[in-house]
PDB file of C-alpha atoms in Angstrom:
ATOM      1  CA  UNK A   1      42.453  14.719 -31.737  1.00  0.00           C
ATOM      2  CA  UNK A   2      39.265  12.904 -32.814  1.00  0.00           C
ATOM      3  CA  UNK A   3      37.749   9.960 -30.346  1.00  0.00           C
ATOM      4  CA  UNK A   4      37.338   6.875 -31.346  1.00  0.00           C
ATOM      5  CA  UNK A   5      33.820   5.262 -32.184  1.00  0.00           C
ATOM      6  CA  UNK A   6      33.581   3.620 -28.396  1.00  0.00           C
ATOM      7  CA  UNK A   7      34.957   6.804 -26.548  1.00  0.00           C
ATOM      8  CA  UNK A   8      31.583   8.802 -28.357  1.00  0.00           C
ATOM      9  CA  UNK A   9      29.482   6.053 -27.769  1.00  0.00           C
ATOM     10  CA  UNK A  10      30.873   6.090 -24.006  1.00  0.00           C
ATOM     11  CA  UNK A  11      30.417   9.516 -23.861  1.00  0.00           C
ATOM     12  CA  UNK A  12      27.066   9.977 -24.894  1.00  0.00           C
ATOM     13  CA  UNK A  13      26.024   7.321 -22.997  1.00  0.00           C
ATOM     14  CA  UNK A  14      27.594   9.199 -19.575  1.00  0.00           C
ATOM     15  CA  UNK A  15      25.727  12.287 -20.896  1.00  0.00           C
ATOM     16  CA  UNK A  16      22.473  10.359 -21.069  1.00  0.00           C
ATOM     17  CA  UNK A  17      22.427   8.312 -18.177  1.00  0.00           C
ATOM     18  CA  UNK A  18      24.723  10.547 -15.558  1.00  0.00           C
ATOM     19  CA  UNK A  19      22.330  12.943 -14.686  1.00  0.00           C
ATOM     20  CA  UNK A  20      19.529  10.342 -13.337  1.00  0.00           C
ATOM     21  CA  UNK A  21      22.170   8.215 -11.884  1.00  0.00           C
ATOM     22  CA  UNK A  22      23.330  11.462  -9.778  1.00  0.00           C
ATOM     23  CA  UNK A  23      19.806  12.047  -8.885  1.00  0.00           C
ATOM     24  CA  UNK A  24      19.167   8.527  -8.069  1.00  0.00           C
ATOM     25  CA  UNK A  25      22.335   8.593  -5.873  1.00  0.00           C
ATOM     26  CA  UNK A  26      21.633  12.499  -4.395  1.00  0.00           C
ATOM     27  CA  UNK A  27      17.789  12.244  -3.250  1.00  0.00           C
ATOM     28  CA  UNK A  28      17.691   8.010  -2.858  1.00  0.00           C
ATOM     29  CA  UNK A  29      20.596   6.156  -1.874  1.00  0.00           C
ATOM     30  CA  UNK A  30      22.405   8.926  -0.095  1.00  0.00           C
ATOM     31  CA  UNK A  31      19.240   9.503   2.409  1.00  0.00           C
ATOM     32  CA  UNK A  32      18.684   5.683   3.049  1.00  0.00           C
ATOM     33  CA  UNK A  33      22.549   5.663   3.767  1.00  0.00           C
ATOM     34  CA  UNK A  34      22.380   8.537   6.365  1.00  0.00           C
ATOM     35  CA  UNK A  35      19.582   7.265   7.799  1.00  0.00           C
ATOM     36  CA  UNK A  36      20.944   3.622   8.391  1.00  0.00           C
ATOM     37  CA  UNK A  37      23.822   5.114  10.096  1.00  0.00           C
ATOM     38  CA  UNK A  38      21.582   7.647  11.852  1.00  0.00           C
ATOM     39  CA  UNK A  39      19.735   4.140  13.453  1.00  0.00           C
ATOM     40  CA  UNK A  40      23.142   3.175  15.211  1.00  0.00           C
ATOM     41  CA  UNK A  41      22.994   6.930  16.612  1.00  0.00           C
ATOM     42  CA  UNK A  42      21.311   8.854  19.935  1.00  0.00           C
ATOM     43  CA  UNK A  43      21.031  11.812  17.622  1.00  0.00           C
ATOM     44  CA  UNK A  44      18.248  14.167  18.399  1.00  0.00           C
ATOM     45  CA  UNK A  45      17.512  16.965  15.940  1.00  0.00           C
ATOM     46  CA  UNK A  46      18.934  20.123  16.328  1.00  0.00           C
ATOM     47  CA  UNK A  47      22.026  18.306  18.827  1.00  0.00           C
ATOM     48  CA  UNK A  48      25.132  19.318  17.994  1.00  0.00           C
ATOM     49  CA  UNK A  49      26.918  15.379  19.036  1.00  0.00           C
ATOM     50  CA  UNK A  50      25.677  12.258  19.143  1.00  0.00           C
ATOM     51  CA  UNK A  51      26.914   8.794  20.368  1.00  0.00           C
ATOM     52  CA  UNK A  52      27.028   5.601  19.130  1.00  0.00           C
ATOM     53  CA  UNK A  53      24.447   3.425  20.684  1.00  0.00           C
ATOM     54  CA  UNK A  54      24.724  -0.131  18.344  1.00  0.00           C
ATOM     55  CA  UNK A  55      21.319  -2.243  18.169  1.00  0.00           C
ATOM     56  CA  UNK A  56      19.817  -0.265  21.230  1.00  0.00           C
ATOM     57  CA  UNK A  57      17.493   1.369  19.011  1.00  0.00           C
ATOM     58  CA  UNK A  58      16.539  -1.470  17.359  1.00  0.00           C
ATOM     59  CA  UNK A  59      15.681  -3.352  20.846  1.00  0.00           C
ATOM     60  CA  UNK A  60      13.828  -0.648  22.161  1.00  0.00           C
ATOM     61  CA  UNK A  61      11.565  -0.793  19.003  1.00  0.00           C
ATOM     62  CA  UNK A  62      11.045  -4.627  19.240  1.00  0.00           C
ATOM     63  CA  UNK A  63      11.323  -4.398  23.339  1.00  0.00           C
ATOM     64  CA  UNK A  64       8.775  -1.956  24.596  1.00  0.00           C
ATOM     65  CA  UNK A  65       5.323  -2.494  24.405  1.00  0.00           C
ATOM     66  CA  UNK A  66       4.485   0.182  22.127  1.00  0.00           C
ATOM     67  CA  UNK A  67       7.082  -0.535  19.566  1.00  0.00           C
ATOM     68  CA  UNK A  68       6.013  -4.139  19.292  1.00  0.00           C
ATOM     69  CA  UNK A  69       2.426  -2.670  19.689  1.00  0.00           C
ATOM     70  CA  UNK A  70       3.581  -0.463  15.969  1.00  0.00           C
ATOM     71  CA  UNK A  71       4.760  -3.255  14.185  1.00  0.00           C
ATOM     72  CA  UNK A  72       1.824  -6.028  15.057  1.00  0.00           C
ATOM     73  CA  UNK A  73      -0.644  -3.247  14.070  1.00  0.00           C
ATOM     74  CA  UNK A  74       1.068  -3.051  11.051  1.00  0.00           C
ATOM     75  CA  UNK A  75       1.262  -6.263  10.154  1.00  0.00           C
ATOM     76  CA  UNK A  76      -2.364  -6.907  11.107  1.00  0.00           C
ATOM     77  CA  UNK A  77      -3.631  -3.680   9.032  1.00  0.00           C
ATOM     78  CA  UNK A  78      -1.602  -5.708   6.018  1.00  0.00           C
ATOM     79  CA  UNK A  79      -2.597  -8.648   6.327  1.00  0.00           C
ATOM     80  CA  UNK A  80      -6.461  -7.075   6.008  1.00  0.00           C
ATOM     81  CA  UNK A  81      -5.808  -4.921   3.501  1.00  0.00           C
ATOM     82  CA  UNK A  82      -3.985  -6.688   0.811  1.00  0.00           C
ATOM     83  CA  UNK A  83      -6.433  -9.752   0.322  1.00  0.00           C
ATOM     84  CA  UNK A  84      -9.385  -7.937   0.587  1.00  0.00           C
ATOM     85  CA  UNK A  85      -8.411  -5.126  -1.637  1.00  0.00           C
ATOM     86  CA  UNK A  86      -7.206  -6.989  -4.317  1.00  0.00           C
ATOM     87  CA  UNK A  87      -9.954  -9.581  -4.093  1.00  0.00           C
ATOM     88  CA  UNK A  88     -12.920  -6.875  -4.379  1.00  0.00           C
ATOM     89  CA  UNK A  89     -10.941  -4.642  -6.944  1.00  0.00           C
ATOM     90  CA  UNK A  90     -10.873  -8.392  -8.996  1.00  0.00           C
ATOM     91  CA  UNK A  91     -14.375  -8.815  -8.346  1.00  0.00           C
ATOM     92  CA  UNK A  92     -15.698  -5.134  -9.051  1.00  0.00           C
ATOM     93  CA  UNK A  93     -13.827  -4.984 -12.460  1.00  0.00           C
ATOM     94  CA  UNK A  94     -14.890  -8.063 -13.658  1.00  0.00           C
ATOM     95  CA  UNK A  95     -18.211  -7.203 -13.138  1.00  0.00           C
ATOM     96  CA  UNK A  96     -17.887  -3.692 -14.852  1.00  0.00           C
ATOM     97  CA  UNK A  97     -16.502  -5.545 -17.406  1.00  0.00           C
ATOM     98  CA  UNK A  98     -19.056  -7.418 -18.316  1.00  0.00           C
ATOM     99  CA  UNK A  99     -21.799  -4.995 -17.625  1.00  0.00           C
ATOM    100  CA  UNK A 100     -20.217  -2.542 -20.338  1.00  0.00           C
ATOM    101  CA  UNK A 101     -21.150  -5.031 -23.088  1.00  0.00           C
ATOM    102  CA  UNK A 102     -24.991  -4.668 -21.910  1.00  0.00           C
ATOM    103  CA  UNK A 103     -24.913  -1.203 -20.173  1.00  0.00           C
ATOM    104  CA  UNK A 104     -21.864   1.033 -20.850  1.00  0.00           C
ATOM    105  CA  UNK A 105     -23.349   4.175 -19.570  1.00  0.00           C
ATOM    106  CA  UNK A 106     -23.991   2.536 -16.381  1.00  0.00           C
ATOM    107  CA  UNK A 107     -20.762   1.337 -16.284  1.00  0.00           C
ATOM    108  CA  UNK A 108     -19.123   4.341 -16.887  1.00  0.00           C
ATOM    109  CA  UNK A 109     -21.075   5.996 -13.829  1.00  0.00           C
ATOM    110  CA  UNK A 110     -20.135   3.279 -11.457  1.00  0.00           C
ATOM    111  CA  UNK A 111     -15.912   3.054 -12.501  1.00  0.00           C
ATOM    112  CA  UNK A 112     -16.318   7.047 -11.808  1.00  0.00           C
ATOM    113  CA  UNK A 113     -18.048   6.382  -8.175  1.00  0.00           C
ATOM    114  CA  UNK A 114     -15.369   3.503  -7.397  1.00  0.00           C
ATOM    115  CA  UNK A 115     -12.365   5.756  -8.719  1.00  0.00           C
ATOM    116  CA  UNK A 116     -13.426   8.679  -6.232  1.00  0.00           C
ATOM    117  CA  UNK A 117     -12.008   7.681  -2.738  1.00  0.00           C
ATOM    118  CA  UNK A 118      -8.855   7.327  -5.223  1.00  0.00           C
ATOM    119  CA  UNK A 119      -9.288  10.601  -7.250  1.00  0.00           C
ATOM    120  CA  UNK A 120      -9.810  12.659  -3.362  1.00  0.00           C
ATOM    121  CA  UNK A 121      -7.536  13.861  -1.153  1.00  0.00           C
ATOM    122  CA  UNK A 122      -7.312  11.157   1.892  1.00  0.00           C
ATOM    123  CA  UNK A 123      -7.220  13.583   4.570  1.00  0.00           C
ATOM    124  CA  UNK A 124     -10.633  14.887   3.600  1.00  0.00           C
ATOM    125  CA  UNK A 125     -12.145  11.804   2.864  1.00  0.00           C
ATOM    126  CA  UNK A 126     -10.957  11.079   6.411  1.00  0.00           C
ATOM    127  CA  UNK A 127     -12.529  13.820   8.481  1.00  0.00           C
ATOM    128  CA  UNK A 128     -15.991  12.605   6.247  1.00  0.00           C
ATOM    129  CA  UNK A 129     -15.449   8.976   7.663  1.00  0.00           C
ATOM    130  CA  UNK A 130     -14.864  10.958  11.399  1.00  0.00           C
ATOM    131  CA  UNK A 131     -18.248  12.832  11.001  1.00  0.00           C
ATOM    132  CA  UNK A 132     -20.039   8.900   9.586  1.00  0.00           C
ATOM    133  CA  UNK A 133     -18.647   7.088  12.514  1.00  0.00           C
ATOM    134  CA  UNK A 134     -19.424   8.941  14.979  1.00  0.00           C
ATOM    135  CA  UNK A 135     -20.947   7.246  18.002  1.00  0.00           C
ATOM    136  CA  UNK A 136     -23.986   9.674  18.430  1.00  0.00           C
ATOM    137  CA  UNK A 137     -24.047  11.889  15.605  1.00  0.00           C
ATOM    138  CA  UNK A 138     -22.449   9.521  12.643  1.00  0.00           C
ATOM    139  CA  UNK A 139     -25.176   8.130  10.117  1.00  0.00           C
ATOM    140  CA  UNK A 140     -23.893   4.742  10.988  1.00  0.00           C
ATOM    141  CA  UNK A 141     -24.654   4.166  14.362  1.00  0.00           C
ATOM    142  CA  UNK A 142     -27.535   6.260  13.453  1.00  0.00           C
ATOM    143  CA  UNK A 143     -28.813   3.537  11.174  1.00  0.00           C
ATOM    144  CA  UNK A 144     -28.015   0.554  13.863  1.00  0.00           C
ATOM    145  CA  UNK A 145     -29.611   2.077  16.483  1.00  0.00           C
ATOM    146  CA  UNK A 146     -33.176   2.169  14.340  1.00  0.00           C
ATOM    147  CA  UNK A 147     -32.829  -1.284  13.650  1.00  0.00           C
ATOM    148  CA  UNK A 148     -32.234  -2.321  17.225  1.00  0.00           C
ATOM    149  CA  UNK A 149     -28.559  -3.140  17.156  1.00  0.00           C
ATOM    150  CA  UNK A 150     -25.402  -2.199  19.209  1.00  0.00           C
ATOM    151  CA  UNK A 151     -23.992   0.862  18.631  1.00  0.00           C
ATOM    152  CA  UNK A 152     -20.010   0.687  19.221  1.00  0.00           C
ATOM    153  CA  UNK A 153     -17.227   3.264  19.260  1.00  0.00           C
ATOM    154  CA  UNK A 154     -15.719   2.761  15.696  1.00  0.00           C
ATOM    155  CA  UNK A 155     -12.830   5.091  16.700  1.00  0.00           C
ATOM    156  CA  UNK A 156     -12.525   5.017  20.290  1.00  0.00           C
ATOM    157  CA  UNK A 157     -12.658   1.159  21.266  1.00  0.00           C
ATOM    158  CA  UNK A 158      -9.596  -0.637  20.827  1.00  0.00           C
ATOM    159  CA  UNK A 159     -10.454  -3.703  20.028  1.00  0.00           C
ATOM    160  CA  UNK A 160     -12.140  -2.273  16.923  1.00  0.00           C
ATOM    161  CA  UNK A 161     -10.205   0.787  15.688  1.00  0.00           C
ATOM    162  CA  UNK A 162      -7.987  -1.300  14.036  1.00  0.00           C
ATOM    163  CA  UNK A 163     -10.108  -3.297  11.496  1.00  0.00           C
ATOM    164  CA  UNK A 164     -12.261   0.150  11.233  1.00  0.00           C
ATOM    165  CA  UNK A 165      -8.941   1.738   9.986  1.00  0.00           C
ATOM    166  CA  UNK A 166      -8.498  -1.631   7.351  1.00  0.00           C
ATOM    167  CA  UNK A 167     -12.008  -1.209   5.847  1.00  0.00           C
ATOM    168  CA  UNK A 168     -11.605   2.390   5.298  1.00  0.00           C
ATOM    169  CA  UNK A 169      -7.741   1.196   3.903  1.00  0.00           C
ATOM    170  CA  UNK A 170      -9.762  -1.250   1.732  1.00  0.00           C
ATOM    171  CA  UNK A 171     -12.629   1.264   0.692  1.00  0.00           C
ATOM    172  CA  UNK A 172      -9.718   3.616  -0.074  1.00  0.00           C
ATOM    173  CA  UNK A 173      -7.924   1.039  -2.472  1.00  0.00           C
ATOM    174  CA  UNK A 174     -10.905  -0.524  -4.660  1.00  0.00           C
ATOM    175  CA  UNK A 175     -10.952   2.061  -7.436  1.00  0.00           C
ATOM    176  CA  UNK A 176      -7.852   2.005  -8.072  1.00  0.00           C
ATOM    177  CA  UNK A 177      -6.925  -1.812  -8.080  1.00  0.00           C
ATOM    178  CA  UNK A 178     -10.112  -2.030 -10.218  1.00  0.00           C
ATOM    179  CA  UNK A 179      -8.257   0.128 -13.127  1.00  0.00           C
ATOM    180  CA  UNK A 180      -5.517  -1.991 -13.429  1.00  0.00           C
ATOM    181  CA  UNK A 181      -8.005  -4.910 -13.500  1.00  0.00           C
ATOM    182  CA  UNK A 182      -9.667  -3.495 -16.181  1.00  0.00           C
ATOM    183  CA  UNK A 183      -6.840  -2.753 -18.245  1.00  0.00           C
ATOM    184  CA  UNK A 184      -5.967  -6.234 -17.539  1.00  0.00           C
ATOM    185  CA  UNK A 185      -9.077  -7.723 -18.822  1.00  0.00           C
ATOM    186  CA  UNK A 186      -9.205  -5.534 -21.634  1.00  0.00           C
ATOM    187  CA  UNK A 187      -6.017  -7.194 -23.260  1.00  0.00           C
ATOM    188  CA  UNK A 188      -7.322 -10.549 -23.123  1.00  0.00           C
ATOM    189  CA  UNK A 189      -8.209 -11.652 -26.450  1.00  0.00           C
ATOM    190  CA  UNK A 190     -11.206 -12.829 -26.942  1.00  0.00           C
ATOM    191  CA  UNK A 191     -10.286 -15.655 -28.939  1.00  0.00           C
ATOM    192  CA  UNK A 192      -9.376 -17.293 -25.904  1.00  0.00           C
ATOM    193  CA  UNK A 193     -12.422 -17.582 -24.622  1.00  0.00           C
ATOM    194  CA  UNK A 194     -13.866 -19.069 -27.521  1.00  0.00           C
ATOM    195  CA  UNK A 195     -11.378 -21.529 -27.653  1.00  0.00           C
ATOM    196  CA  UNK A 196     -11.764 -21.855 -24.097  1.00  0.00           C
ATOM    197  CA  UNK A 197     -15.838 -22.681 -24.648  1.00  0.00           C
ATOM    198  CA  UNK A 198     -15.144 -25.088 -27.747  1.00  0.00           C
ATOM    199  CA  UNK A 199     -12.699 -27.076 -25.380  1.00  0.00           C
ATOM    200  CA  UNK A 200     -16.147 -27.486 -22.690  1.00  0.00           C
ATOM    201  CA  UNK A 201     -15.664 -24.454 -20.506  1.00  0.00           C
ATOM    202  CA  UNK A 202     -19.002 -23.406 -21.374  1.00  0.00           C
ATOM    203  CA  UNK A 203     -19.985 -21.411 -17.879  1.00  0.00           C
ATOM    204  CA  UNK A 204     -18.651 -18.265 -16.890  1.00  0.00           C
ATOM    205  CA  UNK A 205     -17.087 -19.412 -13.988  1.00  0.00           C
ATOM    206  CA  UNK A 206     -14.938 -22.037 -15.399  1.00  0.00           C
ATOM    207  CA  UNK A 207     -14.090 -19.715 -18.730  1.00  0.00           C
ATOM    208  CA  UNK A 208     -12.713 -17.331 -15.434  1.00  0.00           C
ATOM    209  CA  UNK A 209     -10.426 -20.145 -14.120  1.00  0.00           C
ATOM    210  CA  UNK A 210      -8.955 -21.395 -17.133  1.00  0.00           C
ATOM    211  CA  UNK A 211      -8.511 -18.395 -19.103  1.00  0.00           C
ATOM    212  CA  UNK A 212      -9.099 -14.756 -16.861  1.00  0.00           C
ATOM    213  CA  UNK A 213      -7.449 -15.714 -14.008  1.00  0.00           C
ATOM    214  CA  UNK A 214      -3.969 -17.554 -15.740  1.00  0.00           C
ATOM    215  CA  UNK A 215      -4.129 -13.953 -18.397  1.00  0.00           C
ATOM    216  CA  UNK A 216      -4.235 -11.783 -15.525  1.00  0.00           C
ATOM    217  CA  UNK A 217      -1.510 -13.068 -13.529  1.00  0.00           C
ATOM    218  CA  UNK A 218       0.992  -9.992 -14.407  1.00  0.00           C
ATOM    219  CA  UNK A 219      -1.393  -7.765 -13.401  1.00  0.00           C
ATOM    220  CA  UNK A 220      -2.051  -9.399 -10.136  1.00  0.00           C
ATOM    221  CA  UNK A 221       1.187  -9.067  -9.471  1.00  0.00           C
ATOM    222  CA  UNK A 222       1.505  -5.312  -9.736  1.00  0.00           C
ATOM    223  CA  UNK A 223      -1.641  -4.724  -7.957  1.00  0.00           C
ATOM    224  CA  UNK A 224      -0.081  -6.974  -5.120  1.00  0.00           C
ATOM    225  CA  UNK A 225       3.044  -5.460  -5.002  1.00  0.00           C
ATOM    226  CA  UNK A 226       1.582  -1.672  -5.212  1.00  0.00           C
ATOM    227  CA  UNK A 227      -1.491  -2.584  -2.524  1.00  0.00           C
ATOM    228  CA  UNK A 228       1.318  -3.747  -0.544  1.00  0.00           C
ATOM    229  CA  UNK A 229       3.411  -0.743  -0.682  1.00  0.00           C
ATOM    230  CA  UNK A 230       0.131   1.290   0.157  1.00  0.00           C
ATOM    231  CA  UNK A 231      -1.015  -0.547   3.159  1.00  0.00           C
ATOM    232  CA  UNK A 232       2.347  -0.785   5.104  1.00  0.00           C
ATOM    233  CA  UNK A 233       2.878   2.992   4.692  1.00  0.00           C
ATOM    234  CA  UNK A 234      -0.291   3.908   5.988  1.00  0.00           C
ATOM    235  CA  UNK A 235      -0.339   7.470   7.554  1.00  0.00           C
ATOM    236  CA  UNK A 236      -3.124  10.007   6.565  1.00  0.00           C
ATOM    237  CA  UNK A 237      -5.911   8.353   8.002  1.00  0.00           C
ATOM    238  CA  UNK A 238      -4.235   7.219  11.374  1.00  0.00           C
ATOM    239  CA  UNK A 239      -2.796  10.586  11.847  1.00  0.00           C
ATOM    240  CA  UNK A 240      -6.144  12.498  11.388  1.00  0.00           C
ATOM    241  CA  UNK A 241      -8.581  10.133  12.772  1.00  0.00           C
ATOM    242  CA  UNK A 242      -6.896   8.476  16.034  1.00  0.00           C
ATOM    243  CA  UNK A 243      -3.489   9.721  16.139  1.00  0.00           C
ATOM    244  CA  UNK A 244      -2.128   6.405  17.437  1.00  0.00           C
ATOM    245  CA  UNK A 245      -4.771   5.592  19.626  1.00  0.00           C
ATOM    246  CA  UNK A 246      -6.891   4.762  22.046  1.00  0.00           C
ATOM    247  CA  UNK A 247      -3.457   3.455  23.923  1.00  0.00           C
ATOM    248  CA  UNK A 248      -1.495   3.085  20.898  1.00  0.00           C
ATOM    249  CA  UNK A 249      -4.159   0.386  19.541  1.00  0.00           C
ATOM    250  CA  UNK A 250      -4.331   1.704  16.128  1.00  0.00           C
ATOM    251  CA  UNK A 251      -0.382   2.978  16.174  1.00  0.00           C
ATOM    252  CA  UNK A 252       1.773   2.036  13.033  1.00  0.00           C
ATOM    253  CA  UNK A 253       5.494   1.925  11.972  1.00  0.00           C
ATOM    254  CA  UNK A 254       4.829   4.953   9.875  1.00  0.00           C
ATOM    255  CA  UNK A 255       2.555   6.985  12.347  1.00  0.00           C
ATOM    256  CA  UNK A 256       5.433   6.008  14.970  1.00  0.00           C
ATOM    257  CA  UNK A 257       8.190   7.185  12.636  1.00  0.00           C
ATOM    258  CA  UNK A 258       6.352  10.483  12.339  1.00  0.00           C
ATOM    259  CA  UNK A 259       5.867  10.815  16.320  1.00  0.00           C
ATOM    260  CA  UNK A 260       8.999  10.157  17.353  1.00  0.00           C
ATOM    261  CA  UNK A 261      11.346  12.058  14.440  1.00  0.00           C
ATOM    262  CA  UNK A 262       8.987  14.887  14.095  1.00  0.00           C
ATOM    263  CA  UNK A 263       7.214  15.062  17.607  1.00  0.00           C
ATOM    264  CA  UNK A 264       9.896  14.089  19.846  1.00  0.00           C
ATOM    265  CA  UNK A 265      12.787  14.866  17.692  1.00  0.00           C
ATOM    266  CA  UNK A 266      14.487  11.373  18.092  1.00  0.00           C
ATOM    267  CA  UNK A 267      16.055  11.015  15.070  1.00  0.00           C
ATOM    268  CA  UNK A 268      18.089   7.681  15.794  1.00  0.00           C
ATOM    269  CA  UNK A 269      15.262   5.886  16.958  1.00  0.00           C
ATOM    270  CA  UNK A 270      13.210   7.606  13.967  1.00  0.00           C
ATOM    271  CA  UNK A 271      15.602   5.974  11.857  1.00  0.00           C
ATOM    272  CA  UNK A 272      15.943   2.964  13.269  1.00  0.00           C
ATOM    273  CA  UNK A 273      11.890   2.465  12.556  1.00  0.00           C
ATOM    274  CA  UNK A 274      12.449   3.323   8.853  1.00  0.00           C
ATOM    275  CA  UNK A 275      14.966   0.953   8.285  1.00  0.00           C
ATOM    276  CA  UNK A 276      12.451  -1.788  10.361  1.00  0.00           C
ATOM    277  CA  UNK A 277       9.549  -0.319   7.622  1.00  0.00           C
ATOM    278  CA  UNK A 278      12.187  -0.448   4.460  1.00  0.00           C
ATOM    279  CA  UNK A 279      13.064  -4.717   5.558  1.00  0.00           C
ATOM    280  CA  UNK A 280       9.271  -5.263   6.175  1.00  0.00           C
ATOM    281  CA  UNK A 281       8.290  -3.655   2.625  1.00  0.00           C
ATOM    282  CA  UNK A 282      11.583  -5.383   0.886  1.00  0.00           C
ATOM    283  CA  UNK A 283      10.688  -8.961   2.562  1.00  0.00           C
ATOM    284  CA  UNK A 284       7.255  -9.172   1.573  1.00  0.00           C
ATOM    285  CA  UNK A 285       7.692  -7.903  -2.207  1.00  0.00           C
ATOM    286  CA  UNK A 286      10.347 -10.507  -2.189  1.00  0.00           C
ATOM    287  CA  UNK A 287       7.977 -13.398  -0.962  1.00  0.00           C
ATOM    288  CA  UNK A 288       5.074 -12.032  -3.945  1.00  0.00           C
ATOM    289  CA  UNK A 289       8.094 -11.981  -6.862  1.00  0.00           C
ATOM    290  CA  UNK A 290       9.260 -15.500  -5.120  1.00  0.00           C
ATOM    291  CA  UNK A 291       5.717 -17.288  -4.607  1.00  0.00           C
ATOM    292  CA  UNK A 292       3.423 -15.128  -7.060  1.00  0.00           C
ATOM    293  CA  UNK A 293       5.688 -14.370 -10.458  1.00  0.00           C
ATOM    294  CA  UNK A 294       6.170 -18.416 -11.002  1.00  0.00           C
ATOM    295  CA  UNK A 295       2.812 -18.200 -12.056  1.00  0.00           C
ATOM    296  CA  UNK A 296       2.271 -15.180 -13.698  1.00  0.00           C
ATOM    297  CA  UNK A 297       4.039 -15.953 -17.153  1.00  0.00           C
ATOM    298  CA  UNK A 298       1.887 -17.795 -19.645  1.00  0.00           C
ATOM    299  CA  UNK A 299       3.635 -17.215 -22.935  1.00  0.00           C
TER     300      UNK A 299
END
């Protein structure tokens, strides 16, 4: 019995498609499922019951001092690391950019050295910024204390661990926000800034405002989103420079998640933290598709 035109169609289509929808549903929705009902749970790895224990998970996260202490440091580490990233990636490509029409070599050298904290594993480049900060020993305070000023604990004081984490966050995502930037301003056309100059936007500045910044509003966008993504999971360098600490000060959701699942072996509370980290990660790439992508199409 032969099948009719839309059966085959139907058929191949299934054949194409069901084997990366059964993935997608295997490794992807079927974890975040078990672990949102794992959140509502007292499990503990390696139990053999649980019980159901509702939102207590959830209000001991937002509760206790050191949950709340997780999510502000997150938020703070964010809020540092998105805007400054994304500004000096902007500002570093656009000035490769133009220094490749009068020195390309040089520019070539320079998109390597930015790319490298990208290009290196993070947990290395981590134990180098451990041995540069340190208080006695570190080439920093090495270099303030021959010039007369204060030498502080980079690491170790907590009112500063934080924002010492962010710059090495922001170091860390330059290079590679600067690619995208540059493959942004290489598909500008050029006949835009002509007609750009013609109209009276004769400096560079204004030709940047009228014309780079309105052409590189998709790529903004990404960069945004993926710096985003980036900075709230941030992991490698709390877990091998400070562990959490000095008293939880530089502690995040995702360090947290680790030290309570894997450390502690809660895995209901564990949970409970991932689905806090999946809702902070969904809300704000909603807000930049909401606020930013209105003014990212130009054609």
């Amino acid at each position: 019995m032969r099948l009719s035109i839309e059966r085959r169609q139907a058929l191949t289509d299934l054949w194409l498609v069901g084997p990366a929808t059964l993935a997608l549903f295997l490794f992807i929705f079927l974890p975040v499922a078990i672990v949102a009902v794992l959140s509502f749970t007292d499990y503990q790895f390696g139990a053999a019951s649980f019980n159901w224990s509702g939102l207590d998970n959830y209000i001991k996260l937002f509760s206790s001092s050191i949950g709340r202490r997780a999510v502000t440091n997150t938020l703070i580490y964010v809020a540092i690391v998105i805007p400054f990233s994304v500004g000096f990636g902007l500002l570093v490509a656009a000035g490769l950019h133009q220094m490749s029409n009068w020195a390309p070599r040089l520019s070539n050298v320079l998109k390597t050295v930015y790319f490298l904290p990208v290009a290196a594993t993070l947990v290395a480049m981590s134990v180098a910024w451990q041995m540069v900060l340190h208080p006695t020993l570190g080439i920093v305070n090495q270099t303030l204390f021959s010039m007369g000023l204060p030498t502080p604990n980079w690491l170790s004081d907590r009112g500063l661990v934080l924002y010492t984490l962010s710059m090495i966050g922001i170091w860390q995502s330059v290079g590679y926000n600067m690619v995208l930037f540059l493959a942004g301003l290489a598909a500008i056309p050029s006949e835009l800034y002509d007609a750009a100059e013609v109209d009276g936007a004769g400096s560079g500045w204004s030709r940047f405002w009228t014309v780079t910044w309105p052409m590189l509003g998709p790529t903004t966008l990404f960069v945004m989103v993926v710096t985003a993504t980036n900075a709230f999971r941030v992991f490698e360098t709390v877990a091998t420079m400070t562990k959490g600490g000095p008293a939880f000060a530089s502690d995040t959701l995702v360090y947290a998640l680790y030290r309570e699942g894997f450390v502690y072996f809660k895995a209901g509370y564990a949970s409970a933290i991932t689905m806090v980290f999946f809702a902070f990660l969904l809300a704000l790439a909603l807000i930049q598709f909401r606020f930013v992508e209105k003014r990212v199409h130009y054609r």
